[in-house]
Amino acid sequence: MALIPSQVLRVAILLSYFSILCNYKAIDMPAHQTYGGSWKFLTFIDLVIQAVFFGVCVLTDLSSLLTKGSESQEQERQLKKLISLRDWMMAVLAFPVGVFVVTMFWALYLYDRDLVYPRLLDNFIPQWLNHGM
């Protein structure tokens, strides 16, 4: 028996794809018409990395809960691969890119605030919300 039923995994992937596609097509942004679109921004790439990492973490936790007490060697092997993938993503992608994005944002913010967060946005977004994110 597979670690996660293929139908559940297929529905989860299709639902994720559908929600991303609807969000991407529903918002008309000028950045989407240029070369690279939103993918040229490291903050967007970091958002995608963090979302995929969160999905892998949820999948790993659910898999370990569903296979707890199971004697199947195949499920244990698949779970170990999933845990290895999760750990690799954290060490190689999610943590380093996330720390770099946060460090660069606040360094640029301290150097010249208007480069990354124009004062015009203060009328719409409260200051505490920027620090809370």
PDB file of C-alpha atoms in Angstrom:
ATOM      1  CA  MET A   1       0.000   0.000   0.000  1.00  0.00           C
ATOM      2  CA  ALA A   2       1.289   3.451  -0.873  1.00  0.00           C
ATOM      3  CA  LEU A   3       2.193   5.948   1.791  1.00  0.00           C
ATOM      4  CA  ILE A   4      -0.523   8.355   0.639  1.00  0.00           C
ATOM      5  CA  PRO A   5      -3.329   7.182  -1.633  1.00  0.00           C
ATOM      6  CA  SER A   6      -2.677   8.404  -5.165  1.00  0.00           C
ATOM      7  CA  GLN A   7      -6.189   9.820  -5.526  1.00  0.00           C
ATOM      8  CA  VAL A   8      -5.730  12.071  -2.481  1.00  0.00           C
ATOM      9  CA  LEU A   9      -2.342  13.236  -3.708  1.00  0.00           C
ATOM     10  CA  ARG A  10      -3.687  13.876  -7.210  1.00  0.00           C
ATOM     11  CA  VAL A  11      -6.613  15.941  -5.862  1.00  0.00           C
ATOM     12  CA  ALA A  12      -4.259  17.960  -3.638  1.00  0.00           C
ATOM     13  CA  ILE A  13      -1.911  18.736  -6.530  1.00  0.00           C
ATOM     14  CA  LEU A  14      -4.756  19.685  -8.885  1.00  0.00           C
ATOM     15  CA  LEU A  15      -6.392  21.889  -6.242  1.00  0.00           C
ATOM     16  CA  SER A  16      -3.087  23.661  -5.603  1.00  0.00           C
ATOM     17  CA  TYR A  17      -2.514  24.163  -9.325  1.00  0.00           C
ATOM     18  CA  PHE A  18      -6.062  25.469  -9.813  1.00  0.00           C
ATOM     19  CA  SER A  19      -5.803  27.954  -6.934  1.00  0.00           C
ATOM     20  CA  ILE A  20      -2.440  29.289  -8.148  1.00  0.00           C
ATOM     21  CA  LEU A  21      -3.724  29.583 -11.712  1.00  0.00           C
ATOM     22  CA  CYS A  22      -6.892  31.412 -10.622  1.00  0.00           C
ATOM     23  CA  ASN A  23      -4.877  33.811  -8.482  1.00  0.00           C
ATOM     24  CA  TYR A  24      -2.357  34.443 -11.257  1.00  0.00           C
ATOM     25  CA  LYS A  25      -5.025  35.113 -13.890  1.00  0.00           C
ATOM     26  CA  ALA A  26      -7.440  37.062 -11.665  1.00  0.00           C
ATOM     27  CA  ILE A  27      -4.998  39.845 -10.832  1.00  0.00           C
ATOM     28  CA  ASP A  28      -3.823  42.070 -13.677  1.00  0.00           C
ATOM     29  CA  MET A  29      -0.335  43.182 -12.710  1.00  0.00           C
ATOM     30  CA  PRO A  30       2.015  45.103 -15.014  1.00  0.00           C
ATOM     31  CA  ALA A  31       4.908  42.923 -13.797  1.00  0.00           C
ATOM     32  CA  HIS A  32       3.289  39.891 -15.455  1.00  0.00           C
ATOM     33  CA  GLN A  33       3.697  41.435 -18.914  1.00  0.00           C
ATOM     34  CA  THR A  34       7.460  41.976 -18.600  1.00  0.00           C
ATOM     35  CA  TYR A  35      10.265  39.486 -19.096  1.00  0.00           C
ATOM     36  CA  GLY A  36      10.246  36.983 -16.258  1.00  0.00           C
ATOM     37  CA  GLY A  37       6.990  38.250 -14.773  1.00  0.00           C
ATOM     38  CA  SER A  38       6.837  37.872 -11.010  1.00  0.00           C
ATOM     39  CA  TRP A  39       9.545  35.200 -11.120  1.00  0.00           C
ATOM     40  CA  LYS A  40      12.260  37.845 -11.444  1.00  0.00           C
ATOM     41  CA  PHE A  41      11.681  38.958  -7.847  1.00  0.00           C
ATOM     42  CA  LEU A  42      13.509  37.018  -5.147  1.00  0.00           C
ATOM     43  CA  THR A  43      10.684  37.733  -2.706  1.00  0.00           C
ATOM     44  CA  PHE A  44       8.234  35.924  -5.002  1.00  0.00           C
ATOM     45  CA  ILE A  45      10.615  32.993  -5.447  1.00  0.00           C
ATOM     46  CA  ASP A  46      11.011  32.855  -1.663  1.00  0.00           C
ATOM     47  CA  LEU A  47       7.224  32.811  -1.261  1.00  0.00           C
ATOM     48  CA  VAL A  48       6.964  29.835  -3.621  1.00  0.00           C
ATOM     49  CA  ILE A  49       9.818  28.017  -1.855  1.00  0.00           C
ATOM     50  CA  GLN A  50       8.209  28.579   1.557  1.00  0.00           C
ATOM     51  CA  ALA A  51       4.798  27.410   0.289  1.00  0.00           C
ATOM     52  CA  VAL A  52       6.245  24.240  -1.245  1.00  0.00           C
ATOM     53  CA  PHE A  53       8.267  23.601   1.910  1.00  0.00           C
ATOM     54  CA  PHE A  54       5.148  24.010   4.053  1.00  0.00           C
ATOM     55  CA  GLY A  55       3.309  21.536   1.812  1.00  0.00           C
ATOM     56  CA  VAL A  56       6.127  19.005   2.140  1.00  0.00           C
ATOM     57  CA  CYS A  57       6.102  19.463   5.941  1.00  0.00           C
ATOM     58  CA  VAL A  58       2.346  18.880   6.110  1.00  0.00           C
ATOM     59  CA  LEU A  59       2.660  15.848   3.835  1.00  0.00           C
ATOM     60  CA  THR A  60       5.460  14.438   6.007  1.00  0.00           C
ATOM     61  CA  ASP A  61       3.514  14.942   9.231  1.00  0.00           C
ATOM     62  CA  LEU A  62       0.326  13.424   7.828  1.00  0.00           C
ATOM     63  CA  SER A  63       2.267  10.483   6.426  1.00  0.00           C
ATOM     64  CA  SER A  64       3.951   9.803   9.747  1.00  0.00           C
ATOM     65  CA  LEU A  65       0.598   9.971  11.542  1.00  0.00           C
ATOM     66  CA  LEU A  66      -1.092   7.661   9.027  1.00  0.00           C
ATOM     67  CA  THR A  67       1.698   5.075   9.066  1.00  0.00           C
ATOM     68  CA  LYS A  68       2.263   5.054  12.829  1.00  0.00           C
ATOM     69  CA  GLY A  69       2.208   1.472  14.037  1.00  0.00           C
ATOM     70  CA  SER A  70       2.561   0.063  10.542  1.00  0.00           C
ATOM     71  CA  GLU A  71       4.959  -2.804   9.973  1.00  0.00           C
ATOM     72  CA  SER A  72       5.435  -2.187   6.242  1.00  0.00           C
ATOM     73  CA  GLN A  73       9.072  -1.747   5.228  1.00  0.00           C
ATOM     74  CA  GLU A  74       8.018   0.020   2.022  1.00  0.00           C
ATOM     75  CA  GLN A  75       6.086   2.684   3.935  1.00  0.00           C
ATOM     76  CA  GLU A  76       9.022   3.199   6.292  1.00  0.00           C
ATOM     77  CA  ARG A  77      11.360   3.626   3.323  1.00  0.00           C
ATOM     78  CA  GLN A  78       9.024   6.144   1.658  1.00  0.00           C
ATOM     79  CA  LEU A  79       8.613   8.053   4.916  1.00  0.00           C
ATOM     80  CA  LYS A  80      12.391   8.264   5.360  1.00  0.00           C
ATOM     81  CA  LYS A  81      12.713   9.630   1.810  1.00  0.00           C
ATOM     82  CA  LEU A  82      10.033  12.225   2.556  1.00  0.00           C
ATOM     83  CA  ILE A  83      11.775  13.241   5.786  1.00  0.00           C
ATOM     84  CA  SER A  84      15.081  13.513   3.920  1.00  0.00           C
ATOM     85  CA  LEU A  85      13.428  15.722   1.287  1.00  0.00           C
ATOM     86  CA  ARG A  86      11.933  17.935   3.993  1.00  0.00           C
ATOM     87  CA  ASP A  87      15.262  18.296   5.790  1.00  0.00           C
ATOM     88  CA  TRP A  88      17.108  18.992   2.527  1.00  0.00           C
ATOM     89  CA  MET A  89      14.595  21.671   1.515  1.00  0.00           C
ATOM     90  CA  MET A  90      14.947  23.376   4.896  1.00  0.00           C
ATOM     91  CA  ALA A  91      18.750  23.315   4.894  1.00  0.00           C
ATOM     92  CA  VAL A  92      19.345  24.176   1.234  1.00  0.00           C
ATOM     93  CA  LEU A  93      16.394  26.299   0.084  1.00  0.00           C
ATOM     94  CA  ALA A  94      13.870  27.550   2.630  1.00  0.00           C
ATOM     95  CA  PHE A  95      16.111  28.784   5.445  1.00  0.00           C
ATOM     96  CA  PRO A  96      18.982  30.373   3.455  1.00  0.00           C
ATOM     97  CA  VAL A  97      16.765  32.144   0.913  1.00  0.00           C
ATOM     98  CA  GLY A  98      14.330  33.277   3.614  1.00  0.00           C
ATOM     99  CA  VAL A  99      17.089  34.695   5.806  1.00  0.00           C
ATOM    100  CA  PHE A 100      18.674  36.443   2.809  1.00  0.00           C
ATOM    101  CA  VAL A 101      15.380  38.054   1.765  1.00  0.00           C
ATOM    102  CA  VAL A 102      14.628  39.294   5.292  1.00  0.00           C
ATOM    103  CA  THR A 103      18.183  40.575   5.803  1.00  0.00           C
ATOM    104  CA  MET A 104      18.254  42.407   2.472  1.00  0.00           C
ATOM    105  CA  PHE A 105      14.796  43.913   3.006  1.00  0.00           C
ATOM    106  CA  TRP A 106      15.670  45.382   6.385  1.00  0.00           C
ATOM    107  CA  ALA A 107      19.145  46.476   5.260  1.00  0.00           C
ATOM    108  CA  LEU A 108      17.643  48.346   2.305  1.00  0.00           C
ATOM    109  CA  TYR A 109      14.866  49.667   4.530  1.00  0.00           C
ATOM    110  CA  LEU A 110      17.426  51.131   6.931  1.00  0.00           C
ATOM    111  CA  TYR A 111      19.563  52.512   4.090  1.00  0.00           C
ATOM    112  CA  ASP A 112      16.757  54.121   2.067  1.00  0.00           C
ATOM    113  CA  ARG A 113      13.206  53.302   2.988  1.00  0.00           C
ATOM    114  CA  ASP A 114      11.725  54.450  -0.328  1.00  0.00           C
ATOM    115  CA  LEU A 115      13.636  51.756  -2.219  1.00  0.00           C
ATOM    116  CA  VAL A 116      11.554  48.932  -0.785  1.00  0.00           C
ATOM    117  CA  TYR A 117       8.639  50.530   1.069  1.00  0.00           C
ATOM    118  CA  PRO A 118       7.546  53.990  -0.170  1.00  0.00           C
ATOM    119  CA  ARG A 119       6.028  56.377   2.364  1.00  0.00           C
ATOM    120  CA  LEU A 120       2.877  56.511   0.229  1.00  0.00           C
ATOM    121  CA  LEU A 121       2.018  53.009   1.475  1.00  0.00           C
ATOM    122  CA  ASP A 122       1.775  54.282   5.071  1.00  0.00           C
ATOM    123  CA  ASN A 123      -1.687  55.632   4.216  1.00  0.00           C
ATOM    124  CA  PHE A 124      -2.911  52.123   3.381  1.00  0.00           C
ATOM    125  CA  ILE A 125      -0.770  49.724   5.415  1.00  0.00           C
ATOM    126  CA  PRO A 126      -0.174  50.452   9.114  1.00  0.00           C
ATOM    127  CA  GLN A 127       3.429  50.425  10.323  1.00  0.00           C
ATOM    128  CA  TRP A 128       2.849  47.625  12.851  1.00  0.00           C
ATOM    129  CA  LEU A 129       1.610  45.322  10.072  1.00  0.00           C
ATOM    130  CA  ASN A 130       4.877  45.686   8.166  1.00  0.00           C
ATOM    131  CA  HIS A 131       6.833  44.634  11.257  1.00  0.00           C
ATOM    132  CA  GLY A 132       4.413  41.811  12.001  1.00  0.00           C
ATOM    133  CA  MET A 133       4.936  40.215   8.630  1.00  0.00           C
TER     134      MET A 133
END
